[in-house]
Amino acid sequence: MAIINERLKELDEEIKNAEGDISRTQILISGLPNASSISQSDVSLRIILLQNTLPNYENNLNAIMDRRSELKFSLAKAKDFKIFDAPIKPKNPVGPNKKQNVIIVGMSSLMLGVFLAFVLEFWQKSKEGEAK
């Protein structure tokens, strides 16, 4: 839960930054027509570029807010989590079945050996057939 709370703080900071970016962009858009040191065509171009970036900032802000809402929802769900029974350590711990493993390895080795013998015999007969 501490991790989720930390992430929520990070998302709140990201939201503040995104809102700041949006407000600065809007201020730039409204202030550019009054700039006297820039030509009118440059002002128009800059306004268009800033207006095109504004939806990206807004989409980013919405995505961050959605993530924050999801985290808050998961945090609320996590608080409802209850343990009904404590875990129990078994008296006879489960371990590998050595006898079964040895049998499986032995059968696999036998089958692999028979397969290898057939492959080698087939390979030798095909070499003899090519030589004739």
Coordinates of N, CA and C in Angstrom, one line a residue, residues 24-33 46-47 50-52 54:
R24 N 0.6 27.5 -19.2 CA 1.7 28.3 -19.8 C 1.4 28.4 -21.3
T25 N 1.0 27.3 -21.9 CA 0.7 27.3 -23.4 C -0.4 28.2 -23.7
Q26 N -1.5 28.2 -22.9 CA -2.6 29.1 -23.1 C -2.2 30.6 -23.0
I27 N -1.3 30.9 -22.0 CA -0.8 32.2 -21.8 C 0.0 32.7 -23.0
L28 N 0.8 31.7 -23.5 CA 1.6 32.1 -24.7 C 0.8 32.4 -25.9
I29 N -0.3 31.5 -26.1 CA -1.2 31.7 -27.2 C -1.9 33.1 -27.1
S30 N -2.3 33.4 -25.9 CA -3.0 34.7 -25.8 C -2.1 35.9 -25.8
G31 N -0.8 35.7 -25.5 CA 0.1 36.8 -25.4 C 0.8 37.1 -26.7
L32 N 0.9 36.1 -27.6 CA 1.7 36.3 -28.8 C 1.1 37.4 -29.8
P33 N -0.2 37.5 -29.9 CA -0.6 38.6 -30.8 C -0.2 40.0 -30.4
R46 N 3.5 30.5 -34.8 CA 3.7 30.0 -33.4 C 2.4 29.7 -32.7
I47 N 1.4 30.5 -33.0 CA 0.1 30.3 -32.4 C -0.5 28.9 -32.9
L50 N 1.4 26.1 -31.2 CA 1.0 26.0 -29.8 C -0.4 25.4 -29.7
Q51 N -1.3 25.8 -30.6 CA -2.6 25.3 -30.5 C -2.6 23.8 -30.9
N52 N -1.7 23.3 -31.7 CA -1.6 21.9 -32.0 C -1.0 21.1 -30.9
L54 N -1.4 21.9 -27.6 CA -2.3 21.9 -26.5 C -3.2 20.7 -26.3

